[in-house]
mmCIF file of C-alpha atoms in Angstrom:
data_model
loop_
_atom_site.group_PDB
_atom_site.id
_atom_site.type_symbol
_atom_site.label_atom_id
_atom_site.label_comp_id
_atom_site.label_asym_id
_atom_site.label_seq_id
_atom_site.Cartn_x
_atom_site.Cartn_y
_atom_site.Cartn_z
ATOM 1 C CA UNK W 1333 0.000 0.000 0.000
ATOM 2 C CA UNK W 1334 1.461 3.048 -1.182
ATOM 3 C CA UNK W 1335 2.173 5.639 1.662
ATOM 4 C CA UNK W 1336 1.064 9.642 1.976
ATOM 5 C CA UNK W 1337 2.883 11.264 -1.096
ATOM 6 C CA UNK W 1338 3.717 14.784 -1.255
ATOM 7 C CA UNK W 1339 4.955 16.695 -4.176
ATOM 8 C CA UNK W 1340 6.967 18.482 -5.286
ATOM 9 C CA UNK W 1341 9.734 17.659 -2.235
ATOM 10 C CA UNK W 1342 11.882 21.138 -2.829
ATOM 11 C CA UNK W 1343 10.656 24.086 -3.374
ATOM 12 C CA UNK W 1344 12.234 28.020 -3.868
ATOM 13 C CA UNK W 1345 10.044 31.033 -4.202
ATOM 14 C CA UNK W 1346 10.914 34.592 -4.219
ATOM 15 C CA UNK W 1347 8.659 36.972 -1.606
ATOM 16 C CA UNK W 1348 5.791 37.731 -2.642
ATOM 17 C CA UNK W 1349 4.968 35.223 -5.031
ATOM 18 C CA UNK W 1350 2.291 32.368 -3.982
ATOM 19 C CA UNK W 1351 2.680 28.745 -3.888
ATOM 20 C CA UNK W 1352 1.059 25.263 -4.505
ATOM 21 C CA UNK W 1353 1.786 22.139 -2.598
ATOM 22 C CA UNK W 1354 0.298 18.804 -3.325
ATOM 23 C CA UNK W 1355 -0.426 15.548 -1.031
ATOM 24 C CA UNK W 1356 -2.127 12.137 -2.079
ATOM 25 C CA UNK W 1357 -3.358 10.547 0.890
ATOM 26 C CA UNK W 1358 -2.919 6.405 1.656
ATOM 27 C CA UNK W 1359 -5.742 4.945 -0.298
ATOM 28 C CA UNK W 1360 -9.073 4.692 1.188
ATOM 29 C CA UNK W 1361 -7.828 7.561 3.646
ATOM 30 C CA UNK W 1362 -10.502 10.461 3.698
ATOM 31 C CA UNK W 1363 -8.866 13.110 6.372
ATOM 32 C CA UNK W 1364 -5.924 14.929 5.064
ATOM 33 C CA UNK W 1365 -4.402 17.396 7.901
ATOM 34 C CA UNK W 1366 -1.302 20.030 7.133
ATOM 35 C CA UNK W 1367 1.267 21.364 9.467
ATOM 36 C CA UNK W 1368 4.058 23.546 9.275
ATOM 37 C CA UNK W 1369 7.812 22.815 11.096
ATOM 38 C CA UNK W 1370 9.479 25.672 11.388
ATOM 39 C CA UNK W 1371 12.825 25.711 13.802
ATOM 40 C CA UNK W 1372 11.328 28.192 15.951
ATOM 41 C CA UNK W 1373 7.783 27.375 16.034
ATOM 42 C CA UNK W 1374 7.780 23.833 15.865
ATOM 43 C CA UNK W 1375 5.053 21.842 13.908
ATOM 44 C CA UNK W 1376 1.917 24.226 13.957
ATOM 45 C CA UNK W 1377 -1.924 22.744 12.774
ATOM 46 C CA UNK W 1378 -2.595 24.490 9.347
ATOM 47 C CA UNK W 1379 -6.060 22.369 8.654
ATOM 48 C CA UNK W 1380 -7.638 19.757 8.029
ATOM 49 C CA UNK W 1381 -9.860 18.281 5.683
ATOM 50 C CA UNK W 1382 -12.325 15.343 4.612
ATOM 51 C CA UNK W 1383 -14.677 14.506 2.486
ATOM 52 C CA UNK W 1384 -13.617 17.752 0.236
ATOM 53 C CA UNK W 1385 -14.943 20.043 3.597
ATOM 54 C CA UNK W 1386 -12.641 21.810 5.846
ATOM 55 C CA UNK W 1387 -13.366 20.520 9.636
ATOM 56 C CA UNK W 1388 -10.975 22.406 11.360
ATOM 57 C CA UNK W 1389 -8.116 25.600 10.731
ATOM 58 C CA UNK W 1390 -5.642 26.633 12.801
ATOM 59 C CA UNK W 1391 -3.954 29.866 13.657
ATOM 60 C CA UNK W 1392 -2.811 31.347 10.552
ATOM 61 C CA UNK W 1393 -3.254 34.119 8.417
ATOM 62 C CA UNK W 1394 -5.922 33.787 5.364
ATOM 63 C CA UNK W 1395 -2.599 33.705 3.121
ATOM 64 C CA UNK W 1396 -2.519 29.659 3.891
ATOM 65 C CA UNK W 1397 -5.498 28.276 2.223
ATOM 66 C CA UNK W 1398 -6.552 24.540 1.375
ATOM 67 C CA UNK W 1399 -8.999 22.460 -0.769
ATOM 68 C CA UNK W 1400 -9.663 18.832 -1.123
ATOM 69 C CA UNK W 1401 -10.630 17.318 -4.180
ATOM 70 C CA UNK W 1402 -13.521 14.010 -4.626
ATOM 71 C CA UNK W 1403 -10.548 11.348 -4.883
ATOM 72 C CA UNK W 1404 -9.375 13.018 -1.566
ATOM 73 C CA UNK W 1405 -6.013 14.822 -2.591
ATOM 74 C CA UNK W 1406 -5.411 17.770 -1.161
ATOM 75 C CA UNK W 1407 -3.461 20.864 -1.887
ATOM 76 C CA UNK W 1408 -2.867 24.090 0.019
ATOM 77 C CA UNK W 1409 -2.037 27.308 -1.389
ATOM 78 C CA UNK W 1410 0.079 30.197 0.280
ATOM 79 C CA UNK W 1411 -0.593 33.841 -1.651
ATOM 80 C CA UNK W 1412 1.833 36.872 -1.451
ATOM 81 C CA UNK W 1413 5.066 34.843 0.432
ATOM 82 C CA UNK W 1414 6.967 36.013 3.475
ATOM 83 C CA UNK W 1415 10.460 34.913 4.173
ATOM 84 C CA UNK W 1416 8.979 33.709 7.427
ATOM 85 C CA UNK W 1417 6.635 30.929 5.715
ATOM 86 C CA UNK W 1418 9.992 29.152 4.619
ATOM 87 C CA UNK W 1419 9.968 25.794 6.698
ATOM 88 C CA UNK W 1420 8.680 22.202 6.394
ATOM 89 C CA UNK W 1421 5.144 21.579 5.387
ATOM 90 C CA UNK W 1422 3.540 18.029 6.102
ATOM 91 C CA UNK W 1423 0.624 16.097 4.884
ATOM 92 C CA UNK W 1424 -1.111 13.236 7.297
ATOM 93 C CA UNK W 1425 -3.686 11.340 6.262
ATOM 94 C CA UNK W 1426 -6.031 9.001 8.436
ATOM 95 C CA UNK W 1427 -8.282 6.395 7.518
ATOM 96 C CA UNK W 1428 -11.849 7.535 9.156
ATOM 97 C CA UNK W 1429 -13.485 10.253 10.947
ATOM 98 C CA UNK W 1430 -12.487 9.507 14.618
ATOM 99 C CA UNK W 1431 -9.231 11.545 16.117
ATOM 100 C CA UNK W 1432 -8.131 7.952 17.785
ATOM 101 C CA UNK W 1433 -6.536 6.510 14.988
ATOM 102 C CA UNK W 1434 -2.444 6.867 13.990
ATOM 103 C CA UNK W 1435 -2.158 9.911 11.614
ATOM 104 C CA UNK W 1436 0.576 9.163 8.350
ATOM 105 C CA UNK W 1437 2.393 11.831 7.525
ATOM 106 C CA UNK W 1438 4.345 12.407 3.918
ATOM 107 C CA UNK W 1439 8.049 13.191 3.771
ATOM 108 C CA UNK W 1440 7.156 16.872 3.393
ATOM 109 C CA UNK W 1441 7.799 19.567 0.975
ATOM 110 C CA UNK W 1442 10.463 21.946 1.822
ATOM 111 C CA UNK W 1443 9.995 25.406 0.638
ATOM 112 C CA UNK W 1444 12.386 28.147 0.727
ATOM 113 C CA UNK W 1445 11.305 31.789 0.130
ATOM 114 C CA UNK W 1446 14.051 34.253 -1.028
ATOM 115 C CA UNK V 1141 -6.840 24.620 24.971
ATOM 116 C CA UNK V 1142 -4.258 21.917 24.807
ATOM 117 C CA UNK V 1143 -0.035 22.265 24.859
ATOM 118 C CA UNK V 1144 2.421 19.973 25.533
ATOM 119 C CA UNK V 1145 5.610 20.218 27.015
ATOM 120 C CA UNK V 1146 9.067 18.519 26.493
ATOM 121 C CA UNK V 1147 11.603 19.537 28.656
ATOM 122 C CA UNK V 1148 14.510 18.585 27.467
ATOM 123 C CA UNK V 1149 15.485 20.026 23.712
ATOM 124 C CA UNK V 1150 18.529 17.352 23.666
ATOM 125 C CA UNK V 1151 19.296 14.198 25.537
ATOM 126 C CA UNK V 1152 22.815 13.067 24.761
ATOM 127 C CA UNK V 1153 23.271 9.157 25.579
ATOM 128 C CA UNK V 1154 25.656 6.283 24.949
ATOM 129 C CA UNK V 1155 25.119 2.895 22.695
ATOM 130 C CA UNK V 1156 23.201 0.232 24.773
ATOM 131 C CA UNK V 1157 22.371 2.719 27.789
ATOM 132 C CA UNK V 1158 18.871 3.368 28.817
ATOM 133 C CA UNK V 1159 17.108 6.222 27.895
ATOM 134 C CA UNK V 1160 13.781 8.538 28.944
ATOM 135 C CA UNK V 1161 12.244 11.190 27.103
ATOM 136 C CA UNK V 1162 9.566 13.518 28.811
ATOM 137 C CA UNK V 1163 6.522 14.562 28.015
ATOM 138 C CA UNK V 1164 3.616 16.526 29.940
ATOM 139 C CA UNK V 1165 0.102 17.852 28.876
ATOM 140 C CA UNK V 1166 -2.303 19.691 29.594
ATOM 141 C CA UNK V 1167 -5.976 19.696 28.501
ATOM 142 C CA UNK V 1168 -9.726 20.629 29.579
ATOM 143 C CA UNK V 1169 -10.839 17.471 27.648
ATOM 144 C CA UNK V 1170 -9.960 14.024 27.382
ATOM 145 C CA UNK V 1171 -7.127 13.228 24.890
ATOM 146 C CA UNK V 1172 -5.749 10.635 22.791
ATOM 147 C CA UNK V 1173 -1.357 10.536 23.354
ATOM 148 C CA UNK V 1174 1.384 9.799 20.564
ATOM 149 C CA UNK V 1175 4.882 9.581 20.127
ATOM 150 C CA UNK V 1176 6.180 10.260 16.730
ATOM 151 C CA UNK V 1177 10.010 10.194 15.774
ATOM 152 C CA UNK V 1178 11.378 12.362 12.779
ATOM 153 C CA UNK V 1179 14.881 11.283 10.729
ATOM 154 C CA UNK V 1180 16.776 14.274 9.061
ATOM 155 C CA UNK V 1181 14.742 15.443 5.855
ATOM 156 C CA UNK V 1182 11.718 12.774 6.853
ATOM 157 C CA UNK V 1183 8.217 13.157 8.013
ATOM 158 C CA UNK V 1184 7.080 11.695 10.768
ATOM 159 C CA UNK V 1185 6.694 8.263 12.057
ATOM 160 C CA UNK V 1186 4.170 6.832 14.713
ATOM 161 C CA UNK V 1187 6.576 5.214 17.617
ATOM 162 C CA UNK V 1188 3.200 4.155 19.799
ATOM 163 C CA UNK V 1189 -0.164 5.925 20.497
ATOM 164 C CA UNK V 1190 -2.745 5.852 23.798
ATOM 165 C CA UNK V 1191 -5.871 5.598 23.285
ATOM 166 C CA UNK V 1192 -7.137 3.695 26.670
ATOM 167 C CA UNK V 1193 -6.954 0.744 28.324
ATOM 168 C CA UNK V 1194 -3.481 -0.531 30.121
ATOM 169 C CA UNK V 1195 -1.213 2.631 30.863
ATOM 170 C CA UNK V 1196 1.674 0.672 29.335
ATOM 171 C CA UNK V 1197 1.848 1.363 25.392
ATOM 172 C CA UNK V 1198 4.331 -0.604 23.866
ATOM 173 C CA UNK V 1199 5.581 0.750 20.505
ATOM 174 C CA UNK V 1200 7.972 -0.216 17.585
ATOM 175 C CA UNK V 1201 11.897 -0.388 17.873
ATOM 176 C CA UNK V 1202 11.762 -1.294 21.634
ATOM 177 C CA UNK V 1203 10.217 1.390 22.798
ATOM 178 C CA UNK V 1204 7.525 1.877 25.517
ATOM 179 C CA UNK V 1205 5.782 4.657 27.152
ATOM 180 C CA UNK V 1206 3.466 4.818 30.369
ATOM 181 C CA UNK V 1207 0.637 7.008 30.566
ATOM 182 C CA UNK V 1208 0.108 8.835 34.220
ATOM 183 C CA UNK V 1209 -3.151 10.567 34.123
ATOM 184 C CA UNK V 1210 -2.518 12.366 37.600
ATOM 185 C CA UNK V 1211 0.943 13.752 36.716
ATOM 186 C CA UNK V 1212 -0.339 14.095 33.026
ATOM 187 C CA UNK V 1213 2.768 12.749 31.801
ATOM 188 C CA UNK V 1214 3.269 10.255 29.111
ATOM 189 C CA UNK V 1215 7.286 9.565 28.920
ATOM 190 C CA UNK V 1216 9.079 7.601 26.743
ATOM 191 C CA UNK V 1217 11.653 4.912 27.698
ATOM 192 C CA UNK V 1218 13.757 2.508 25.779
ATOM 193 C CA UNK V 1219 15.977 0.585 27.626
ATOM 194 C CA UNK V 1220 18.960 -0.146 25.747
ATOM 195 C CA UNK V 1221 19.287 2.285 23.029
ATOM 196 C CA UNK V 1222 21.339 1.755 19.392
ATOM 197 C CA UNK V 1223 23.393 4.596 17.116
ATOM 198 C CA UNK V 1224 20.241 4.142 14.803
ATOM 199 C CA UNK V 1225 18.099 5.598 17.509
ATOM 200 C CA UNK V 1226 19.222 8.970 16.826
ATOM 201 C CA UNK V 1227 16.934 11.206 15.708
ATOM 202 C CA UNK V 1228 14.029 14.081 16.862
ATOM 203 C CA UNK V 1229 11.013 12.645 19.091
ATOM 204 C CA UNK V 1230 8.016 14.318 19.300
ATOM 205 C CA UNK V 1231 5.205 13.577 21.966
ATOM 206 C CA UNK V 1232 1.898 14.899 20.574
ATOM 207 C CA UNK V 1233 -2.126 15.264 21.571
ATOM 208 C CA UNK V 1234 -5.382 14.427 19.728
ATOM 209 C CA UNK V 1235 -8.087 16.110 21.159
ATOM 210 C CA UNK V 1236 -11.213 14.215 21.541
ATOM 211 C CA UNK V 1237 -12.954 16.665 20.045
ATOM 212 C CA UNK V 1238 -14.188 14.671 17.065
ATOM 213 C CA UNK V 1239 -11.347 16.575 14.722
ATOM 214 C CA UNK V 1240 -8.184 15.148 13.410
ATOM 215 C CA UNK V 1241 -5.840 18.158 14.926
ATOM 216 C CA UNK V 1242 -2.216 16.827 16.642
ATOM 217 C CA UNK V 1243 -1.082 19.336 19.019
ATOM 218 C CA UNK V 1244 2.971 18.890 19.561
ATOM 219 C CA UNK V 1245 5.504 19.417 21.776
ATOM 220 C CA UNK V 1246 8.393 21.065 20.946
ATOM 221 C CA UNK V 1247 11.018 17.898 20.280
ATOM 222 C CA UNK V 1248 13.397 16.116 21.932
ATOM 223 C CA UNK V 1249 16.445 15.541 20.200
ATOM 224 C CA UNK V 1250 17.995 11.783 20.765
ATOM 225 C CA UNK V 1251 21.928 11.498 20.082
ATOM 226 C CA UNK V 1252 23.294 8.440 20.531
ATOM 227 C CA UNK V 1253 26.963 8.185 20.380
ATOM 228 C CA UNK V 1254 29.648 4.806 21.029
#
């Protein structure tokens, strides 16, 4: 069974351009969460979707958006880049609605604003 | 809301020595517990989850973790630890609040040295 893949892995922007980061889920997965790693924040909750609806956002500004499509990939979108939104951004996928089952995440996309 | 805290940013360790890694939460609801490990330029990787049930989770690669509800701790032990072992643990919550949203800690790096 294929894992959660993420594309593409390496990214470099310049400011204030926007950007558009992919993630299939595991097959049969519905949920599709993003978070960011940054060194100094750590790994923040961007959002999460399933069945093509956003459940839940996080704390960030309306620049980071999201969308889920009917086969359940997802992609987010960041508008008008800061050098601050350079880090790690990771895709987890779960296999129902309930929060007590083991989230799998993707190897990430690393983006790099200049 | 709900934060987690790991104490210790680095724990340096020899080959074969035992090892703990701390974690402590805090939340006004019930919550589901994870440890995740991260290799360099990887996502993440479910170590072992709590859910409910025994308060001794047994994960992959050896390690274990006990959940103490009244100290709100859920550490992380291994007791003989290997070079391979290093790498960035992260102790994370699931709210039970029907959403798929990990809340993390802020990492524990392992190095393991001969």
């Amino acid at each position: 069974k294929a894992g959660v893949t993420q594309t593409p892995r390496y990214l470099i922007k310049t400011r204030g351009q926007q950007v558009t980061l992919s993630c299939s889920p595991i097959s049969g997965h519905r949920s599709v969460s993003w978070y960011q790693q940054t060194p100094g924040q750590g790994l923040q909750f961007l959002f999460e979707y399933f069945s093509e609806t956003q459940r839940n956002k996080g704390n960030f500004p309306g620049r980071f958006s999201g969308r889920q499509f009917s086969n359940s990939r997802s992609e987010m979108n960041v508008s008008t880049l800061e050098l601050g939104d350079s880090a790690l951004y990771l895709c987890a996928s779960t296999g129902n609605r309930g929060v007590n089952t083991e989230a799998f995440f993707g190897q990430g996309t690393r983006l790099t604003v200049v | 809301a709900q934060s987690v805290t790991q104490l210790d940013s680095q724990v340096p360790v020899f080959e074969e020595a035992p090892v703990e890694l701390r974690c402590n939460y805090s939340s006004s609801v019930s919550v589901y517990l994870f440890w995740y490990v991260q290799y360099p330029n990887q996502g993440l990787q479910l170590l072992l989850k709590y859910l409910s049930g025994s308060t001794l989770v047994k994960g992959i690669n050896g390690f274990e973790a006990e959940f103490n509800k009244s100290q709100t701790s859920f550490h992380l032990r291994k007791p003989s630890v290997h070079i391979s072992d290093t790498a960035e643990y992260f102790c994370a919550v699931n709210p039970n609040t029907g959403f798929q949203k990990l809340v993390f800690g802020t990492g524990t790096r392992l190095l393991v040295s001969p």
